[in-house]
Short mmCIF file of C-alpha atoms in Angstrom, two decimals:
data_model
loop_
_atom_site.label_atom_id
_atom_site.label_comp_id
_atom_site.label_asym_id
_atom_site.label_seq_id
_atom_site.Cartn_x
_atom_site.Cartn_y
_atom_site.Cartn_z
CA MET C 1477 20.87 91.90 83.55
CA THR C 1478 23.53 94.61 83.46
CA THR C 1479 23.08 98.06 82.14
CA PRO C 1480 25.69 99.36 79.73
CA ARG C 1481 28.07 101.88 81.24
CA SER C 1482 28.17 105.23 79.61
CA THR C 1483 31.60 106.81 79.25
CA PRO C 1484 31.91 110.32 80.58
CA PRO C 1485 32.32 113.00 77.95
CA ARG C 1486 35.97 113.73 77.08
CA VAL C 1487 37.38 116.97 78.37
CA PRO C 1488 39.20 118.98 75.71
CA PRO C 1489 42.98 119.12 76.30
CA ALA C 1490 42.95 122.89 76.86
CA GLU C 1491 40.55 122.45 79.78
CA ARG C 1492 42.31 119.54 81.54
CA GLY C 1493 44.69 121.62 83.60
CA ALA C 1494 48.34 122.55 83.45
CA THR C 1495 51.66 121.17 84.52
CA ARG C 1496 53.69 123.51 86.70
CA ILE C 1497 57.42 122.97 86.95
CA ALA C 1498 58.89 124.23 90.23
CA ASP C 1499 61.64 126.85 90.16
CA ARG C 1500 64.03 124.49 91.95
CA VAL C 1501 63.57 121.86 89.23
CA VAL C 1502 64.44 124.41 86.55
CA ALA C 1503 67.44 125.46 88.67
CA LYS C 1504 68.67 121.86 88.74
CA ILE C 1505 68.29 121.63 84.96
CA ALA C 1506 70.27 124.88 84.57
CA ALA C 1507 73.05 123.75 86.94
CA GLN C 1508 73.38 120.43 85.11
CA ALA C 1509 73.50 122.26 81.78
CA ALA C 1510 76.30 124.49 83.11
CA ARG C 1511 78.23 121.38 84.24
CA GLU C 1512 77.77 119.87 80.76
CA ALA C 1513 79.04 123.02 79.05
CA LEU C 1514 82.12 123.27 81.28
CA ALA C 1515 82.87 119.54 80.99
CA ALA C 1516 82.75 119.78 77.19
CA ARG C 1517 85.37 122.56 77.30
CA ARG C 1518 87.58 120.59 79.75
CA ASP C 1519 87.60 117.51 77.53
CA GLY C 1520 89.82 119.28 75.01
CA PRO C 1521 93.46 118.33 74.43
CA PRO C 1522 95.77 118.31 77.48
CA GLY C 1523 97.15 121.77 78.18
CA ALA C 1524 94.22 123.48 76.45
CA ALA C 1525 92.40 126.24 78.27
CA GLY C 1526 89.95 124.68 80.68
CA ALA C 1527 91.56 121.21 80.58
CA GLY C 1528 91.87 119.47 83.92
CA ALA C 1529 89.80 118.79 86.98
CA ALA C 1530 86.61 120.70 87.63
CA PRO C 1531 87.15 123.44 90.21
CA GLY C 1532 83.62 123.42 91.67
CA ALA C 1533 80.09 122.48 90.76
CA PRO C 1534 77.93 125.24 89.27
CA HIS C 1535 74.94 126.43 91.27
CA ALA C 1536 71.84 127.99 89.70
CA THR C 1537 68.91 130.02 90.94
CA VAL C 1538 65.85 130.58 88.80
CA THR C 1539 62.80 132.83 88.81
CA VAL C 1540 59.92 131.53 86.72
CA HIS C 1541 56.97 133.67 85.62
CA HIS C 1542 54.51 131.81 83.40
CA ASP C 1543 56.72 130.08 80.80
CA ILE C 1544 59.68 132.44 81.14
CA ALA C 1545 62.71 131.51 83.25
CA ARG C 1546 65.33 134.00 84.36
CA VAL C 1547 68.47 132.14 85.37
CA ARG C 1548 71.50 133.06 87.48
CA VAL C 1549 74.43 130.62 87.46
CA SER C 1550 77.36 130.77 89.88
CA LEU C 1551 80.62 129.28 88.60
CA GLU C 1552 84.15 128.54 89.65
CA LEU C 1553 86.52 128.64 86.67
CA ASP C 1554 90.13 127.86 85.93
CA TYR C 1555 92.44 130.76 85.25
CA PRO C 1556 94.09 131.65 82.97
CA SER C 1557 91.51 130.65 80.41
CA ASP C 1558 89.06 132.26 78.03
CA LEU C 1559 86.45 133.29 80.60
CA ALA C 1560 84.18 134.93 78.03
CA ALA C 1561 84.09 131.79 75.89
CA GLN C 1562 83.32 129.60 78.91
CA CYS C 1563 80.49 131.92 80.00
CA ALA C 1564 79.09 132.03 76.46
CA ALA C 1565 79.14 128.22 76.29
CA VAL C 1566 77.35 127.99 79.64
CA ARG C 1567 74.71 130.52 78.51
CA ARG C 1568 74.04 128.63 75.27
CA GLN C 1569 73.78 125.26 76.99
CA VAL C 1570 71.54 126.55 79.80
CA VAL C 1571 69.14 128.18 77.31
CA ARG C 1572 69.07 125.05 75.14
CA ARG C 1573 68.52 122.57 77.98
CA VAL C 1574 65.89 124.61 79.86
CA GLU C 1575 63.95 125.15 76.64
CA GLU C 1576 64.31 121.45 75.79
CA CYS C 1577 63.53 119.94 79.21
CA ALA C 1578 61.09 122.43 80.72
CA ALA C 1579 59.59 124.04 77.60
CA MET C 1580 60.37 127.51 78.96
CA SER C 1581 61.95 130.44 77.18
CA VAL C 1582 65.10 131.83 78.77
CA PRO C 1583 65.65 135.46 77.80
CA GLU C 1584 68.36 136.04 80.38
CA VAL C 1585 71.18 133.99 81.90
CA ASP C 1586 73.29 135.94 84.39
CA ILE C 1587 76.65 134.43 85.29
CA ASP C 1588 78.49 135.08 88.54
CA ILE C 1589 82.10 133.94 88.62
CA GLU C 1590 82.58 133.28 92.32
CA HIS C 1591 86.15 131.95 92.23
CA LEU C 1592 89.02 131.73 89.77
CA HIS C 1593 91.41 128.83 90.28
CA SER C 1594 94.95 129.02 88.96
CA ALA C 1595 97.13 125.99 88.36
CA HIS C 1596 99.27 127.16 91.31
CA THR C 1597 96.37 127.29 93.80
CA ARG C 1598 95.00 123.97 92.51
CA THR C 1599 98.40 122.29 93.04
CA ALA C 1600 98.70 123.78 96.54
CA ALA C 1601 95.18 122.62 97.47
CA LEU C 1602 95.92 119.07 96.28
CA ARG C 1603 99.19 119.04 98.22
CA ASP C 1604 97.41 120.25 101.39
CA ARG C 1605 94.76 117.51 101.06
CA LYS C 1606 97.46 114.82 100.73
CA LEU C 1607 99.20 116.06 103.88
CA ARG C 1608 96.05 115.69 105.99
#
C-alpha cells in the first residue's frame, strides 16, 4: 500500500527570489541597440548622411544599481553628418532596448565619439587594405 504524497506548500512569487542581470549583459544589449540605431540611419538613400559602410562597432559600458542602468556608449561616426541626430537616435534606441530586454530604467546614456571618419580617410583606408 502506498501513502499519498503531499505537495509542498507553494511559495508566493515575491518570496521566490530574484533574477539578477549582469552588467556585461546589459552592456551587450546597449551595444547592439547602438548598432541597430546607426544601421537604421545608414540604410537611407545613397548619398544621405550616414549612408555607407559602418566605421566601427559601438562599445558600451554599464553600471547597474538595483533596476537602474547608467550607460556609456563609445561610437565611431562618419563625418560630415548630423552627429547630434545620430547620438539622439542611439540614446533613444539604447533606452528602449534596455528597458524592453532587461526591464531596467535608463535615466542616462552618455555618448563618447571616439573617431570621426571622413569619406577621404575611408577611401584611403580601403586603398591601403587592397595594397597589402
